[in-house]
CSV table of C-alpha atoms in Angstrom, one decimal:
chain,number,residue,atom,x,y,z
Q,1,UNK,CA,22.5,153.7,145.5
Q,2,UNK,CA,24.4,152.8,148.7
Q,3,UNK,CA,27.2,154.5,149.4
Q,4,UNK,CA,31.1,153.4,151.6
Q,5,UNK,CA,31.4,154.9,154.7
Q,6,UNK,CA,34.8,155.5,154.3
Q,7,UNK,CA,37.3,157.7,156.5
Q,8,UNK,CA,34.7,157.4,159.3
Q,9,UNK,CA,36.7,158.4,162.6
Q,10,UNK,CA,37.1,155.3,165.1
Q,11,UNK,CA,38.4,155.1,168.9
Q,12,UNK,CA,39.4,151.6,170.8
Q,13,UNK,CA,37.3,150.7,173.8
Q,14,UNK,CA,38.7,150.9,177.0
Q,15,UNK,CA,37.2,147.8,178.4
Q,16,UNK,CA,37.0,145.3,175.6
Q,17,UNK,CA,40.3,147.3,173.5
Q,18,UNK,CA,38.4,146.9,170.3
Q,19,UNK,CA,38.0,149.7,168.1
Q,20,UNK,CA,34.5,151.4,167.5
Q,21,UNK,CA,33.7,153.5,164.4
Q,22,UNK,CA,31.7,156.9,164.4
Q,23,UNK,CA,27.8,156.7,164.5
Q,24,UNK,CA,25.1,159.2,163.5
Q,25,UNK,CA,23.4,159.3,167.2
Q,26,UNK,CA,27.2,159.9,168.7
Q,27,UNK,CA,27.5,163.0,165.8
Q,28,UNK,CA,26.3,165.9,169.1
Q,29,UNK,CA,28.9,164.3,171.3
Q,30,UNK,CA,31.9,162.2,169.6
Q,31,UNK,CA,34.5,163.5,171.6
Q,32,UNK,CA,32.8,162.5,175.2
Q,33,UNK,CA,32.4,158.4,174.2
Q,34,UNK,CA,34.2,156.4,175.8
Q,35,UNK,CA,33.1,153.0,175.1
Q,36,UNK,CA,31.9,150.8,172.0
Q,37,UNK,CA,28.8,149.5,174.1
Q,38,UNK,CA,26.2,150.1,176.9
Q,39,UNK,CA,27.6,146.4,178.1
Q,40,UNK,CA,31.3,148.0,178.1
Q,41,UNK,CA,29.8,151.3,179.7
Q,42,UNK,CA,28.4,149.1,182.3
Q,43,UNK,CA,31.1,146.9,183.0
Q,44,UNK,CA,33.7,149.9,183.3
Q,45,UNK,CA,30.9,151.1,186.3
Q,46,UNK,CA,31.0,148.2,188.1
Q,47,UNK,CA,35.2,147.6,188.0
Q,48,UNK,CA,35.0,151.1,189.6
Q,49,UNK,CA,32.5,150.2,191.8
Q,50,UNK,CA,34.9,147.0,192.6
Q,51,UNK,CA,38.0,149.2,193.6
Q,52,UNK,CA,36.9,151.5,195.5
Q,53,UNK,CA,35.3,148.9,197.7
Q,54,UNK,CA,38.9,147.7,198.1
């Protein structure tokens, strides 16, 4: 028997502003993800990386 996955907390990406839902392997450390992807973890680096060249 499946079940819904309903009321599942969610938080919008910084990088790509689309929201992300929970996930068992964030469940330790929920409240310290940032992004929806390692792509968008990535990409936030190298925008960093970017201005503080400048």
């Amino acid at each position: 028997m499946a079940h819904k996955k309903l009321n599942l907390p969610s938080k919008t990406c910084p990088v790509c502003d689309r929201p992300f839902m929970w996930r068992k392997k964030w469940q330790r450390d929920w409240q310290h993800v940032k992004y929806c992807s390692e792509r968008c973890k990535r990409e936030a680096k190298l925008l960093q990386q970017r201005l503080s060249r400048q």
